[in-house]
Coordinates of C-alpha atoms in Angstrom, one line a residue:
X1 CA 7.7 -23.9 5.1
X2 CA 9.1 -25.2 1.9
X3 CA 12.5 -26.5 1.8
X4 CA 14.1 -23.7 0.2
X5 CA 12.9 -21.3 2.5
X6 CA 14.4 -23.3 5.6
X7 CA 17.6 -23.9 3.9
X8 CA 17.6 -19.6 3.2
X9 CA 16.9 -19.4 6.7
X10 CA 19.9 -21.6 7.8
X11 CA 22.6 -19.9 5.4
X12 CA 21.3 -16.2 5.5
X13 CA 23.5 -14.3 7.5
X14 CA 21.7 -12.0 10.1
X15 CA 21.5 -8.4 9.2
X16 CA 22.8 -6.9 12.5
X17 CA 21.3 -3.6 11.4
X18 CA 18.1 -4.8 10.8
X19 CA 18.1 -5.9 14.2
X20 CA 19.3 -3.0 16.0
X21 CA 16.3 -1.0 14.7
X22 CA 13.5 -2.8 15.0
X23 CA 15.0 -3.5 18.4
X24 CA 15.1 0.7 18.5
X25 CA 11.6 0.8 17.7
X26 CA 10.3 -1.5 19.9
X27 CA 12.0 0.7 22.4
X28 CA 10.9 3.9 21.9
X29 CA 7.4 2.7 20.5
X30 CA 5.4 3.7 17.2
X31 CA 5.1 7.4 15.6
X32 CA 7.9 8.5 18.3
X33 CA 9.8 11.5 17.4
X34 CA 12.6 9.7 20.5
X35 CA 13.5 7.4 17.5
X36 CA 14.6 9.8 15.4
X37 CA 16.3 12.0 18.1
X38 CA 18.2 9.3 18.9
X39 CA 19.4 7.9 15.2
X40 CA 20.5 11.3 14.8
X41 CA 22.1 12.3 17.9
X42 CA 24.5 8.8 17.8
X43 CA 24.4 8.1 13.9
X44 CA 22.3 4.9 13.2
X45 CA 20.5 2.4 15.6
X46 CA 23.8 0.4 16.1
X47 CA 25.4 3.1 17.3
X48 CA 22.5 3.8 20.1
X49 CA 22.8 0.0 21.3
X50 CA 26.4 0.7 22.1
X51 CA 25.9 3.7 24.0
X52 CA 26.0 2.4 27.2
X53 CA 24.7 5.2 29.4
X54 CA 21.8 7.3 29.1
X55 CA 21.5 9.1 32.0
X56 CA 22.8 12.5 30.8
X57 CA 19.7 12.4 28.0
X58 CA 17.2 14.2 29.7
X59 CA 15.0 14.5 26.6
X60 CA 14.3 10.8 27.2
X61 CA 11.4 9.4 29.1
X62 CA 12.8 7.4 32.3
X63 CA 11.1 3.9 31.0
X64 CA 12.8 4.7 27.7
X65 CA 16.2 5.6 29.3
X66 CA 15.8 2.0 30.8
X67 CA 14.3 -0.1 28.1
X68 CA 17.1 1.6 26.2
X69 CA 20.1 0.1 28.7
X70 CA 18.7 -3.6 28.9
X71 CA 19.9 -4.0 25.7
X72 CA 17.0 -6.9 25.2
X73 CA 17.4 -8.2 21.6
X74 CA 14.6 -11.1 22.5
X75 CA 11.6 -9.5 20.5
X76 CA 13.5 -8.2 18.2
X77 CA 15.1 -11.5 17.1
X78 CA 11.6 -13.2 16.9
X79 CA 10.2 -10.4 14.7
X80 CA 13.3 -10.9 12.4
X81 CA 12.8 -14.8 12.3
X82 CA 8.8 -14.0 11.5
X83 CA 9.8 -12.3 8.3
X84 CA 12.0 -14.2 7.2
X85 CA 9.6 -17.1 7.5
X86 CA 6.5 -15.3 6.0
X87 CA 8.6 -13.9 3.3
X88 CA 8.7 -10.3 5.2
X89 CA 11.1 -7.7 3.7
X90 CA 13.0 -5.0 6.5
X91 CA 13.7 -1.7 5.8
X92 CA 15.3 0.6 7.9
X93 CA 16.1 4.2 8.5
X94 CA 19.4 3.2 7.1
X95 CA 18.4 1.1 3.9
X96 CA 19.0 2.7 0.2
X97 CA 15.2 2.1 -0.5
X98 CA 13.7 3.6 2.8
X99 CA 11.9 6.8 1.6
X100 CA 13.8 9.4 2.1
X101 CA 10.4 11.4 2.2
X102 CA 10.3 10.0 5.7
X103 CA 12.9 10.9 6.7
X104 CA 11.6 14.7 6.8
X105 CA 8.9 13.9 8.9
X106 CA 9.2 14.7 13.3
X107 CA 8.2 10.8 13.4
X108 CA 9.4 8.7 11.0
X109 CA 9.0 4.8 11.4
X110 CA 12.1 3.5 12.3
X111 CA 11.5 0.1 10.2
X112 CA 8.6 -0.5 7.5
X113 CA 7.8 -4.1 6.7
X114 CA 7.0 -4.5 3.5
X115 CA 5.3 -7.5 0.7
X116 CA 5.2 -7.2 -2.4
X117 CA 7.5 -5.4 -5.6
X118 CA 9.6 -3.1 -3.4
X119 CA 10.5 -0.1 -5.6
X120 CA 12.8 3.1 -4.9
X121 CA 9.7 5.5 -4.4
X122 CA 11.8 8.4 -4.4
X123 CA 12.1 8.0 -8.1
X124 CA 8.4 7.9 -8.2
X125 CA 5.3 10.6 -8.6
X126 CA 3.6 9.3 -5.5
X127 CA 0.0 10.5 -5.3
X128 CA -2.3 9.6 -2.3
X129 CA -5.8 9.1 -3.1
X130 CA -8.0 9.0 0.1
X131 CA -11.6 9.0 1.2
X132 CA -14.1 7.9 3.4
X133 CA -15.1 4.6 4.2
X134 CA -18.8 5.2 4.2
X135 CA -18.6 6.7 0.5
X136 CA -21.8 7.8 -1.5
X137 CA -21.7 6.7 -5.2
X138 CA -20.6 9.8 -6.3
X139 CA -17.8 9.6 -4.3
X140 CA -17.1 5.8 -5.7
X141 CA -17.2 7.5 -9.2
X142 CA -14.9 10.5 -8.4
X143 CA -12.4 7.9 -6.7
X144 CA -11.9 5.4 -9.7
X145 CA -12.3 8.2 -12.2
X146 CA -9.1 9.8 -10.3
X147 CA -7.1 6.5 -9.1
X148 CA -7.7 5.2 -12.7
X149 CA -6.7 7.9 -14.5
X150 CA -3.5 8.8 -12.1
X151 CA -2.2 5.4 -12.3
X152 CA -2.7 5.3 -16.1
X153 CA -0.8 8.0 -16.5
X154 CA 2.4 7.0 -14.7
X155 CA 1.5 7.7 -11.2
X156 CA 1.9 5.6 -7.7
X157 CA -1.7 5.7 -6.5
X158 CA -1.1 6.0 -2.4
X159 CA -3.6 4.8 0.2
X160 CA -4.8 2.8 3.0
X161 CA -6.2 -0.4 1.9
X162 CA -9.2 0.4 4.2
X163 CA -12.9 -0.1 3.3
X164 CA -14.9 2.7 0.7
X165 CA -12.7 4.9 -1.0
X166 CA -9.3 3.6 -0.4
X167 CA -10.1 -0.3 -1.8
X168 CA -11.7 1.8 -5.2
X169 CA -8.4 4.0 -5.3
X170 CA -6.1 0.6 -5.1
X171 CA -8.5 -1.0 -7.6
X172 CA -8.9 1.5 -10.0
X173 CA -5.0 1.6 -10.6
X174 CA -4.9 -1.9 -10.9
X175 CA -7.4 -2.2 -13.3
X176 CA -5.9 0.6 -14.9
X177 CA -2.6 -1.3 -15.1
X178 CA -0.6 1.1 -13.1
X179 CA 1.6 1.6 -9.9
X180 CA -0.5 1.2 -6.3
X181 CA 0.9 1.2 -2.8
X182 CA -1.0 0.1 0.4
X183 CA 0.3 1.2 3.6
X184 CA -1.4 -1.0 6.6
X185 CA -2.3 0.5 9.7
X186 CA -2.2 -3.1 11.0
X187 CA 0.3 -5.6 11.0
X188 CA 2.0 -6.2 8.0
X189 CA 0.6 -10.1 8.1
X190 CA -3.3 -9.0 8.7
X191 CA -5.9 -8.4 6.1
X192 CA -8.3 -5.6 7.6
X193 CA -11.0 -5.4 6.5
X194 CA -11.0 -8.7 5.8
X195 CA -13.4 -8.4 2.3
X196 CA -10.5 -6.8 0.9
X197 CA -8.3 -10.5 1.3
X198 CA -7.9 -10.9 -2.1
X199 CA -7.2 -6.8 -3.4
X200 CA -4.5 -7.6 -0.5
X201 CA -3.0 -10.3 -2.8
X202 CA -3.7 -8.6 -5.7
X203 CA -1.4 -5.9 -4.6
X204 CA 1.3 -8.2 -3.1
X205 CA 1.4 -9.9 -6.3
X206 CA 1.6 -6.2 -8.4
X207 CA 2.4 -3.4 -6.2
X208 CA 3.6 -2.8 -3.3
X209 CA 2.3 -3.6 0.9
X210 CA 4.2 -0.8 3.7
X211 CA 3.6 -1.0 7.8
X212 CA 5.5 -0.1 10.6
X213 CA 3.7 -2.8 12.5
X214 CA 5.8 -5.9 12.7
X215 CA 4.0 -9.7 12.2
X216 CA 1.5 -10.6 15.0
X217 CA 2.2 -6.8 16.0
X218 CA -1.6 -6.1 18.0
X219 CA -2.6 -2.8 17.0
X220 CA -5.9 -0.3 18.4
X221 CA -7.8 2.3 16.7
X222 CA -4.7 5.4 17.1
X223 CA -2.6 3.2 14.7
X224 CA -4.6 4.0 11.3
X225 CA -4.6 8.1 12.5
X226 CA -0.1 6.6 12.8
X227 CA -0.3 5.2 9.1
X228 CA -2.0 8.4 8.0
X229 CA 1.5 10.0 8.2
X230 CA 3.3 7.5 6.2
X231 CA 0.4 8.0 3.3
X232 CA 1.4 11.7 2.8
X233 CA 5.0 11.0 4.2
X234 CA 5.8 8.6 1.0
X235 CA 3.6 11.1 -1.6
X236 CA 4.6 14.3 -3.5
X237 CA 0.4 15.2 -2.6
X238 CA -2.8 14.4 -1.4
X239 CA -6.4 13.8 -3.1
X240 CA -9.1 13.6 -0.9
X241 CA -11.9 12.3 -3.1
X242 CA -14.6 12.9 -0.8
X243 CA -15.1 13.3 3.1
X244 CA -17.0 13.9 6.1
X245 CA -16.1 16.4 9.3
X246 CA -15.1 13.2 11.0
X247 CA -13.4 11.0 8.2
X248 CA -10.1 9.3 8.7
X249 CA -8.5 11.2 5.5
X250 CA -9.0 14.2 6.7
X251 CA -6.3 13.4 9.3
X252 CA -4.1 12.7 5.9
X253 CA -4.8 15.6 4.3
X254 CA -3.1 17.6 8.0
X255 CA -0.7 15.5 7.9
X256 CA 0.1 16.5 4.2
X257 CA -0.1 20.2 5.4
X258 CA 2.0 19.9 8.7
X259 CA 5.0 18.0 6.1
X260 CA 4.3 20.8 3.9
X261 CA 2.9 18.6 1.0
X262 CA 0.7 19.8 -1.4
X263 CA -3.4 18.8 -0.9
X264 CA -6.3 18.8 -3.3
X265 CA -9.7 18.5 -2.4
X266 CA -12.3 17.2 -5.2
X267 CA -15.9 19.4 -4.1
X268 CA -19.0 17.5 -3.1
X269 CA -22.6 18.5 -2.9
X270 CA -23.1 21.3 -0.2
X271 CA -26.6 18.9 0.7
X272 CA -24.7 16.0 1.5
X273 CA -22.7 15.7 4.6
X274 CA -20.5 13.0 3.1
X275 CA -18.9 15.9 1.4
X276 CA -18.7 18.3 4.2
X277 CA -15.1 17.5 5.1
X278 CA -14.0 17.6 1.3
X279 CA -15.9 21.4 1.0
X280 CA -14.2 22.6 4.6
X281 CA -10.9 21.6 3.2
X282 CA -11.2 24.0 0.0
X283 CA -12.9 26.8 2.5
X284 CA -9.6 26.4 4.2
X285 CA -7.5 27.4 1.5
X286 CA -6.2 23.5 -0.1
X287 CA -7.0 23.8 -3.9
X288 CA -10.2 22.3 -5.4
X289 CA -9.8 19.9 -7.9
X290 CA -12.2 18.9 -10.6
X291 CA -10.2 16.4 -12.7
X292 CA -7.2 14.1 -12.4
X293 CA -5.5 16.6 -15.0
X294 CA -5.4 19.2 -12.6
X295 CA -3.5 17.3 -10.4
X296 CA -0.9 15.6 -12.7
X297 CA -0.4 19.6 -14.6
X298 CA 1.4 20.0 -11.4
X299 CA 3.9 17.6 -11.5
X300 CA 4.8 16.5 -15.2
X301 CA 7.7 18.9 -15.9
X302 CA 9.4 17.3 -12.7
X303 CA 8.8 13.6 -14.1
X304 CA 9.0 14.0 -18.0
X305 CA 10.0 10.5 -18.6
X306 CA 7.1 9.3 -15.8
X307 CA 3.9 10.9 -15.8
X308 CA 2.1 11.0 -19.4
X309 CA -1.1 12.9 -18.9
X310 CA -4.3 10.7 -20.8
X311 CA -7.0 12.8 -22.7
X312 CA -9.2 11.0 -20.5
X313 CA -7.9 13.2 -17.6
X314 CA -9.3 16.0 -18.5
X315 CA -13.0 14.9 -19.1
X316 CA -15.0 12.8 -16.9
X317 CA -16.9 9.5 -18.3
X318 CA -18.3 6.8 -16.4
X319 CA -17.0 3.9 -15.1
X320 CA -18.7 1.1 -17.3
X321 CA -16.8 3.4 -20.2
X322 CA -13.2 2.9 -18.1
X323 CA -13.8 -0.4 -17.7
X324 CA -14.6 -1.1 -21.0
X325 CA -11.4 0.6 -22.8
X326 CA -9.3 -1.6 -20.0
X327 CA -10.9 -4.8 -21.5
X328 CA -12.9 -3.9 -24.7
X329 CA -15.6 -6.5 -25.4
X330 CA -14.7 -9.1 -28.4
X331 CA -17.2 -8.3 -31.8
X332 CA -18.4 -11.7 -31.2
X333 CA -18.9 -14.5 -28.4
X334 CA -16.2 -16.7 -28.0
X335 CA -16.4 -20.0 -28.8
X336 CA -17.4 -22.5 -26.0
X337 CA -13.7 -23.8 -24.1
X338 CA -13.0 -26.9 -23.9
X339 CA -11.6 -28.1 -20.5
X340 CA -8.0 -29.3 -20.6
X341 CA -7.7 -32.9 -20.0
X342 CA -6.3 -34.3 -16.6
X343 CA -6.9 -30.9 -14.4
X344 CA -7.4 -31.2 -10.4
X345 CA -10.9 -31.0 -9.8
X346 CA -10.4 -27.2 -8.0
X347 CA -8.3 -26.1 -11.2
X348 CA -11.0 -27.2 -13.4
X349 CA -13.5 -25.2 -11.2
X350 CA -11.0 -21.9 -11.4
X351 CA -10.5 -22.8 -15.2
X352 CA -14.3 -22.4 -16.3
X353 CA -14.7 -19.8 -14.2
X354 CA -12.7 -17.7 -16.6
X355 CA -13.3 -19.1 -19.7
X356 CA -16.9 -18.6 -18.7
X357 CA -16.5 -14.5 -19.3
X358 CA -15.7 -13.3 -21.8
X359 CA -14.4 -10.1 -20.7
X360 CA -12.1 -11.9 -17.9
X361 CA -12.2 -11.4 -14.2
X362 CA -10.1 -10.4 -11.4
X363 CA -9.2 -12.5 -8.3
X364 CA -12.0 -11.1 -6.2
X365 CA -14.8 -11.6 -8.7
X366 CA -13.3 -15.7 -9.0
X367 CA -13.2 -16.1 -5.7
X368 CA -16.5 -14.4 -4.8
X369 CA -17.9 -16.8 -7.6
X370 CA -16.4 -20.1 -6.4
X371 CA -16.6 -19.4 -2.7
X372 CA -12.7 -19.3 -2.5
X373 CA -10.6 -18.1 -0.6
X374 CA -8.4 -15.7 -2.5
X375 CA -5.3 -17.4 -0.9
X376 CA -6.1 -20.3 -1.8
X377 CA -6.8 -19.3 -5.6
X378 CA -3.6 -17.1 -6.1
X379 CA -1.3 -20.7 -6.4
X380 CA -3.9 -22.0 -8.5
X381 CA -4.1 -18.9 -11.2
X382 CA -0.1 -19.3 -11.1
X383 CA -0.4 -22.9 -12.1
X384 CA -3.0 -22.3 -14.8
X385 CA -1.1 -19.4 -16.2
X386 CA 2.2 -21.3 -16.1
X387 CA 0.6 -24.4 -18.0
X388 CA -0.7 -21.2 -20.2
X389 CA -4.2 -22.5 -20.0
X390 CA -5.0 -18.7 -18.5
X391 CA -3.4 -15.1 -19.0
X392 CA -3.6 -12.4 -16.9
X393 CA -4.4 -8.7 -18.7
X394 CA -3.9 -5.4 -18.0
X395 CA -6.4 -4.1 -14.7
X396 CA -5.7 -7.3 -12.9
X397 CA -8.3 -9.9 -15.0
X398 CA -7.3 -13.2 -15.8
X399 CA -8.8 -14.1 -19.4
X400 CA -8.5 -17.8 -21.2
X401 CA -5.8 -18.7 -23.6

């Protein structure tokens, strides 16, 4: 820990309220409707650690009743110190940038953790973009076509930061230069899958990291169905790009419906069970879509000054072609670069890594190329971008000065 970050730590007064919740929701546990019930019944989680008896709440689980009179700060006060060590923002049910989106929901967290730019996303056209993990290629091209496209026309691509279609949604709006939002369905500190390390620090760096699972929190296989909620909670809609009978986002797309958000379903091959869940969605009655444009349509008179719908919306064209209007390719090879004297060794490596393409790279493609990890470049491309040997462009690349 650096010095300035103990000596924050040592003037920072507590937030008391802060405490009181996560305390709350360590109480009554993850996706309860009790936490809610309660924060509404004795206005605010402060209020509920005053109340000193329980008894006459019958709604309430005996365990809870109890856990609830104990009054035990202890966890609570060593997941507040964890955040403010790793850098961890708190919000609460109370805080002015909690979604109030949530707060419709039977469940809402009680506290979300959160890394990265933290943004009111109320004033924002949300959109969740979800898939399958195990997706085809056409489902890889339907997923960047849409997450591009939404994201470079003004929306907040929503998803999971899970493997298959939900990395290509986060990627897509980076590349595209646009908004993204990853909401965990681990702890807020863990990297699952790991292979997506560095889009994680990609995003903390230019969007935005959510979960309701505190640092170190251990978390099982019914907390990513959990997160689904908050993916639809936090979104004006729901795009599921492609999907199996037994895929994760199809749990999204009900929990869209049951907090009566709009879904969209983008039609698959009826030969290829990888689209089966995406084809029983639009046999169900949610509204096939065929192009990002028929999305955004639906929402641009509510965010005029927001969402500005691209001609590219409208008609598909492959990726190579996206790719190559985010970073067009120069009429003529560059000139060999010359190293900048008096470099570390490891910069120097990072340095002619990019100036090697001419087209530029993002932090995965460096790090898969140096056999880096991607936390251990991220401080580096800030200290070669700060001496301005390297510049980062729009979709995430970094390119040589």
């Amino acid at each position: 820990m650096n010095l300035f970050r103990k000596l924050a730590n040592r003037t920072t007064p507590i937030d008391e309220t802060a405490l009181r919740y996560i305390w709350l929701s360590l109480a009554c546990g993850f996706a309860s409707a009790a936490a809610r019930e309660l924060i509404s019944a004795y206005h605010g989680a402060g209020a509920v650690y005053a109340e000193e008896d329980f008894s006459s709440r019958t709604d309430l689980s005996e365990p809870l009743r109890k856990r609830l009179s104990e009054k035990d700060l202890s966890d609570a006060q060593e997941i507040y110190k964890a955040c403010r060590e790793k850098g961890i923002g708190i919000l609460t049910y109370e805080s002015d940038l909690y979604p109030s989106r949530l707060r419709t929901l039977t469940n809402p967290p009680a506290v979300l953790y959160y890394r990265g730019r933290i943004t009111n996303l109320d004033c924002e056209p949300c959109v969740a973009v979800v898939g399958t993990r195990s997706v085809s290629r056409y489902g890889e091209e339907v997923t960047d076509w849409f997450g591009y496209e939404l994201a470079k026309s003004g929306a907040f691509v929503v998803s999971g930061l899970a493997k298959g279609a939900d990395g290509i949604a986060h990627r897509a709006a980076l590349r595209a230069g646009g908004n993204t939002v990853a909401v965990l369905g681990t702890a807020i500190d863990r990297v699952y899958p790991l292979q997506n390390e560095g889009l994680f620090s990609e995003i903390e760096s230019k969007g935005l990291i959510l979960s309701e699972y505190y640092p170190g929190c251990i978390t099982g296989g019914a907390s990513f169905p959990e997160r689904n909620r908050i993916i639809s909670g936090i979104s004006m809609c729901t795009v599921v790009t492609e999907a199996g009978m037994t895929s994760g986002a199809l749990i999204t797309a009900r929990s869209a419906i049951a907090q009566n958000r709009d879904v969209y379903a983008v039609p698959g091959s009826i030969l290829v069970p990888g689209s089966d869940g995406t084809n029983h969605l639009i046999r169900g009655g949610v509204e096939c879509v065929t192009c990002p444009a028929q999305v955004l349509e639906k929402y641009a008179s509510y965010y005029p000054t927001k969402l500005r719908i691209t001609q590219h919306s409208y008609t598909y064209e492959r990726r190579a072609a996206r790719e190559n209007r985010t970073a067009p390719l120069p009429t003529q090879p560059p000139p060999a670069a010359a190293v900048p004297d008096g470099l570390p060794a490891v910069e120097r490596r990072v340095y002619e890594c990019i100036a090697a393409s001419s087209a530029g790279l993002v932090l995965d493609e460096i790090a898969a190329a140096l056999k880096l990890p991607p936390s251990q470049l991220m401080p580096i491309l800030s200290d070669l971008e700060i001496q301005e040997y390297i510049r980062s462009a729009e979709g995430g690349k970094y390119l040589k000065v």
